[in-house]
Short mmCIF file of N, CA and C in Angstrom, two decimals:
data_model
loop_
_atom_site.label_atom_id
_atom_site.label_comp_id
_atom_site.label_asym_id
_atom_site.label_seq_id
_atom_site.Cartn_x
_atom_site.Cartn_y
_atom_site.Cartn_z
N MET A 164 11.74 -15.70 -4.79
CA MET A 164 11.41 -14.40 -3.90
C MET A 164 10.25 -13.80 -4.38
N SER A 165 9.35 -13.43 -3.45
CA SER A 165 7.98 -12.97 -3.77
C SER A 165 7.90 -11.56 -4.15
N LYS A 166 7.02 -11.09 -4.93
CA LYS A 166 7.01 -9.70 -5.53
C LYS A 166 6.48 -9.02 -4.30
N ARG A 167 6.89 -7.65 -4.32
CA ARG A 167 6.37 -6.65 -3.27
C ARG A 167 5.38 -5.83 -3.95
N LEU A 168 4.27 -5.79 -2.99
CA LEU A 168 2.93 -5.17 -3.54
C LEU A 168 2.82 -3.97 -2.41
N VAL A 169 2.79 -2.90 -2.78
CA VAL A 169 2.60 -1.74 -1.79
C VAL A 169 1.05 -1.11 -2.41
N ILE A 170 0.36 -1.20 -1.23
CA ILE A 170 -0.93 -0.49 -1.23
C ILE A 170 -0.92 0.90 -0.56
N LEU A 171 -1.54 2.00 -1.29
CA LEU A 171 -1.48 3.32 -0.88
C LEU A 171 -2.89 3.56 -0.44
N GLY A 172 -3.37 3.63 0.78
CA GLY A 172 -4.70 3.89 1.35
C GLY A 172 -5.10 2.63 1.90
N SER A 173 -5.83 2.71 3.16
CA SER A 173 -6.12 1.56 3.89
C SER A 173 -7.69 1.69 4.24
N GLY A 174 -8.49 2.08 3.21
CA GLY A 174 -9.91 1.87 3.26
C GLY A 174 -10.26 0.34 3.00
N GLU A 175 -11.60 0.22 3.09
CA GLU A 175 -11.99 -1.11 2.66
C GLU A 175 -11.45 -1.84 1.52
N SER A 176 -11.30 -1.29 0.40
CA SER A 176 -10.58 -1.81 -0.81
C SER A 176 -9.36 -1.99 -0.64
N GLY A 177 -8.58 -1.12 -0.02
CA GLY A 177 -7.05 -1.15 0.26
C GLY A 177 -6.67 -2.42 1.10
N VAL A 178 -7.52 -2.52 2.29
CA VAL A 178 -7.31 -3.63 3.10
C VAL A 178 -7.49 -5.09 2.49
N GLY A 179 -8.78 -4.90 1.71
CA GLY A 179 -9.05 -6.25 0.93
C GLY A 179 -8.03 -6.57 -0.16
N ALA A 180 -7.46 -5.60 -0.74
CA ALA A 180 -6.27 -5.89 -1.84
C ALA A 180 -5.23 -6.38 -0.98
N ALA A 181 -4.78 -5.88 0.16
CA ALA A 181 -3.82 -6.37 1.04
C ALA A 181 -3.79 -7.88 1.29
N LEU A 182 -4.98 -8.22 1.82
CA LEU A 182 -5.39 -9.51 2.30
C LEU A 182 -5.18 -10.54 1.11
N LEU A 183 -5.74 -10.24 -0.10
CA LEU A 183 -5.81 -10.84 -1.24
C LEU A 183 -4.20 -11.17 -1.79
N GLY A 184 -3.65 -9.96 -1.81
CA GLY A 184 -2.36 -10.16 -2.12
C GLY A 184 -1.40 -11.12 -1.29
N LYS A 185 -1.61 -10.94 -0.02
CA LYS A 185 -0.87 -11.82 1.04
C LYS A 185 -1.27 -13.25 0.87
N GLN A 186 -2.56 -13.39 0.56
CA GLN A 186 -2.99 -14.93 0.15
C GLN A 186 -2.32 -15.26 -1.17
N LYS A 187 -2.10 -14.55 -2.05
CA LYS A 187 -1.59 -14.80 -3.43
C LYS A 187 0.02 -15.07 -3.22
N GLY A 188 0.49 -14.76 -2.11
CA GLY A 188 2.03 -14.86 -1.80
C GLY A 188 2.89 -13.58 -2.09
N TYR A 189 2.23 -12.52 -2.23
CA TYR A 189 2.91 -11.39 -2.20
C TYR A 189 3.54 -10.86 -0.98
N ASP A 190 4.64 -10.01 -0.93
CA ASP A 190 5.28 -9.35 0.23
C ASP A 190 4.49 -8.03 0.10
N VAL A 191 3.36 -7.83 1.06
CA VAL A 191 2.61 -6.72 1.08
C VAL A 191 2.93 -5.62 2.13
N PHE A 192 2.86 -4.47 1.76
CA PHE A 192 2.98 -3.35 2.57
C PHE A 192 1.93 -2.30 2.41
N VAL A 193 1.29 -1.81 3.54
CA VAL A 193 0.24 -0.85 3.45
C VAL A 193 0.54 0.49 3.78
N SER A 194 0.43 1.64 3.14
CA SER A 194 0.83 2.92 3.63
C SER A 194 -0.33 3.80 3.54
N ASP A 195 -0.64 4.43 4.64
CA ASP A 195 -1.76 5.46 4.66
C ASP A 195 -1.33 6.80 5.22
N GLY A 196 -1.42 7.90 4.61
CA GLY A 196 -0.90 9.11 5.02
C GLY A 196 -1.81 9.59 6.15
N GLY A 197 -3.14 9.05 6.43
CA GLY A 197 -3.90 9.27 7.43
C GLY A 197 -3.86 8.32 8.55
N LYS A 198 -4.93 8.21 9.23
CA LYS A 198 -5.16 7.35 10.28
C LYS A 198 -5.93 5.95 9.96
N ILE A 199 -5.37 4.86 10.20
CA ILE A 199 -6.16 3.68 9.78
C ILE A 199 -7.19 3.40 10.74
N LYS A 200 -8.26 3.04 10.27
CA LYS A 200 -9.42 2.87 11.17
C LYS A 200 -8.99 1.45 12.10
N GLU A 201 -9.57 1.48 13.28
CA GLU A 201 -9.10 0.40 13.95
C GLU A 201 -9.48 -1.03 13.62
N ASN A 202 -10.58 -1.30 13.02
CA ASN A 202 -11.06 -2.47 12.55
C ASN A 202 -10.27 -2.97 11.44
N TYR A 203 -9.63 -2.03 10.55
CA TYR A 203 -8.96 -2.45 9.35
C TYR A 203 -7.49 -2.74 9.88
N LYS A 204 -7.09 -1.85 10.85
CA LYS A 204 -5.58 -1.98 11.32
C LYS A 204 -5.49 -3.46 12.01
N GLN A 205 -6.70 -3.83 12.74
CA GLN A 205 -6.58 -5.18 13.38
C GLN A 205 -6.65 -6.13 12.49
N GLU A 206 -7.18 -6.14 11.20
CA GLU A 206 -7.09 -7.05 10.14
C GLU A 206 -5.90 -7.14 9.69
N LEU A 207 -5.25 -5.95 9.35
CA LEU A 207 -3.98 -6.10 8.94
C LEU A 207 -2.87 -6.92 9.98
N ILE A 208 -3.03 -6.45 11.33
CA ILE A 208 -2.28 -7.05 12.29
C ILE A 208 -2.52 -8.64 12.51
N ASP A 209 -3.78 -8.95 12.39
CA ASP A 209 -4.20 -10.51 12.35
C ASP A 209 -3.79 -11.31 11.31
N ASN A 210 -3.56 -10.66 9.96
CA ASN A 210 -3.03 -11.27 8.91
C ASN A 210 -1.63 -11.05 8.64
N ALA A 211 -0.84 -10.59 9.53
CA ALA A 211 0.72 -10.15 9.65
C ALA A 211 0.99 -9.40 8.29
N VAL A 212 0.32 -8.50 8.03
CA VAL A 212 0.39 -7.65 6.98
C VAL A 212 1.17 -6.19 7.66
N ASP A 213 2.32 -5.94 7.06
CA ASP A 213 3.21 -4.75 7.60
C ASP A 213 2.30 -3.57 7.06
N PHE A 214 2.41 -2.48 7.82
CA PHE A 214 1.82 -1.11 7.45
C PHE A 214 2.29 -0.15 8.20
N GLU A 215 2.02 1.17 7.58
CA GLU A 215 2.27 2.40 8.50
C GLU A 215 1.17 3.27 8.30
N GLU A 216 1.08 4.37 9.27
CA GLU A 216 0.03 5.15 9.25
C GLU A 216 0.33 6.58 9.48
N GLY A 217 -0.10 7.60 9.01
CA GLY A 217 0.45 9.19 9.35
C GLY A 217 1.60 9.65 8.48
N SER A 218 1.97 8.62 7.70
CA SER A 218 3.19 9.33 6.82
C SER A 218 3.37 8.08 5.63
N HIS A 219 3.99 8.50 4.57
CA HIS A 219 4.46 7.52 3.71
C HIS A 219 5.96 7.45 3.61
N THR A 220 6.50 6.33 3.71
CA THR A 220 8.00 6.22 3.83
C THR A 220 8.49 5.75 2.45
N GLU A 221 9.02 6.74 1.63
CA GLU A 221 9.30 6.63 0.18
C GLU A 221 10.18 5.36 0.04
N GLU A 222 11.14 5.17 0.94
CA GLU A 222 12.06 3.92 0.59
C GLU A 222 11.22 2.65 0.56
N LYS A 223 10.36 2.46 1.40
CA LYS A 223 9.56 1.32 1.47
C LYS A 223 8.48 1.30 0.27
N ILE A 224 8.12 2.45 -0.20
CA ILE A 224 7.13 2.48 -1.27
C ILE A 224 7.83 2.25 -2.56
N LEU A 225 8.95 2.94 -2.87
CA LEU A 225 9.61 2.91 -4.15
C LEU A 225 10.61 1.83 -4.28
N ASN A 226 10.41 0.79 -3.53
CA ASN A 226 11.33 -0.59 -3.70
C ASN A 226 10.15 -1.50 -4.30
N ALA A 227 8.82 -1.11 -4.41
CA ALA A 227 7.72 -2.22 -4.75
C ALA A 227 7.98 -2.66 -6.13
N ASP A 228 7.36 -3.70 -6.48
CA ASP A 228 7.28 -4.36 -7.97
C ASP A 228 6.11 -3.61 -8.35
N GLU A 229 4.81 -3.51 -7.61
CA GLU A 229 3.65 -3.07 -7.95
C GLU A 229 3.11 -2.11 -6.94
N VAL A 230 2.42 -1.16 -7.28
CA VAL A 230 1.73 -0.14 -6.43
C VAL A 230 0.23 -0.30 -6.63
N MET A 231 -0.68 -0.53 -5.74
CA MET A 231 -1.94 -0.07 -5.94
C MET A 231 -2.54 0.94 -5.19
N LYS A 232 -2.88 2.03 -5.81
CA LYS A 232 -3.30 3.09 -5.12
C LYS A 232 -4.76 3.50 -4.89
N SER A 233 -5.11 4.05 -4.01
CA SER A 233 -6.61 4.40 -3.65
C SER A 233 -7.15 5.33 -4.82
N PRO A 234 -8.31 5.21 -5.27
CA PRO A 234 -8.85 6.21 -6.35
C PRO A 234 -8.85 7.51 -5.76
N GLY A 235 -8.69 7.81 -4.47
CA GLY A 235 -8.75 9.09 -3.83
C GLY A 235 -7.43 9.73 -3.93
N ILE A 236 -6.36 9.16 -4.35
CA ILE A 236 -5.01 9.65 -4.36
C ILE A 236 -4.91 10.20 -5.90
N PRO A 237 -4.69 11.38 -6.05
CA PRO A 237 -4.74 11.92 -7.55
C PRO A 237 -3.26 11.61 -8.14
N GLU A 238 -3.35 11.44 -9.60
CA GLU A 238 -2.12 11.32 -10.26
C GLU A 238 -1.15 12.42 -10.17
N LYS A 239 -1.50 13.54 -9.67
CA LYS A 239 -0.61 14.75 -9.69
C LYS A 239 0.03 14.52 -8.27
N ASN A 240 -0.19 13.73 -7.50
CA ASN A 240 0.43 13.49 -6.17
C ASN A 240 1.85 13.35 -6.31
N GLU A 241 2.78 14.01 -5.56
CA GLU A 241 4.11 13.84 -5.82
C GLU A 241 4.76 12.32 -5.51
N LEU A 242 4.12 11.68 -4.74
CA LEU A 242 4.59 10.31 -4.51
C LEU A 242 4.18 9.42 -5.76
N VAL A 243 3.02 9.68 -6.24
CA VAL A 243 2.55 8.95 -7.51
C VAL A 243 3.47 9.19 -8.65
N LYS A 244 3.95 10.43 -8.74
CA LYS A 244 4.70 10.93 -9.93
C LYS A 244 6.01 10.06 -9.61
N LYS A 245 6.73 10.11 -8.39
CA LYS A 245 7.82 9.36 -8.14
C LYS A 245 7.67 7.81 -8.63
N ILE A 246 6.80 7.34 -8.18
CA ILE A 246 6.56 5.92 -8.52
C ILE A 246 6.44 5.77 -10.01
N ARG A 247 5.63 6.43 -10.63
CA ARG A 247 5.65 6.44 -12.08
C ARG A 247 7.05 6.62 -12.75
N ALA A 248 7.69 7.59 -12.11
CA ALA A 248 9.21 7.83 -12.71
C ALA A 248 10.02 6.74 -12.58
N LYS A 249 9.85 5.85 -11.50
CA LYS A 249 10.64 4.65 -11.54
C LYS A 249 10.13 3.69 -12.27
N GLY A 250 8.98 3.72 -12.92
CA GLY A 250 8.65 2.63 -13.86
C GLY A 250 7.88 1.50 -13.10
N ILE A 251 7.43 1.95 -11.98
CA ILE A 251 6.64 0.73 -11.06
C ILE A 251 5.29 0.71 -11.60
N ALA A 252 4.72 -0.53 -11.82
CA ALA A 252 3.42 -0.57 -12.17
C ALA A 252 2.51 0.01 -11.25
N VAL A 253 1.33 0.76 -11.79
CA VAL A 253 0.30 1.23 -10.74
C VAL A 253 -0.85 0.65 -11.09
N ILE A 254 -1.63 0.06 -10.11
CA ILE A 254 -2.84 -0.42 -10.36
C ILE A 254 -3.79 0.50 -9.57
N LYS A 255 -4.98 0.89 -10.43
CA LYS A 255 -5.87 1.55 -9.92
C LYS A 255 -7.01 1.06 -9.37
#
């Protein structure tokens, strides 16, 4: 069974990490609280990477083996606190 990697934030580095994770065999999910730029969204679609925009679905995020968060998301963010409380590894 492949490891589940959740990417918080869908900027250039987030999408790049998602594509790399997919290439390495991870089950990848990208979550962005805002809107994903069209070109990045198309890259995710073209590479069959599951994603959401406009909200964060906690159930989908908190079942991750690892979470990579955008540097723009502060440690004091409630979702980040929940991820850390569950003992999920966070990559910055």
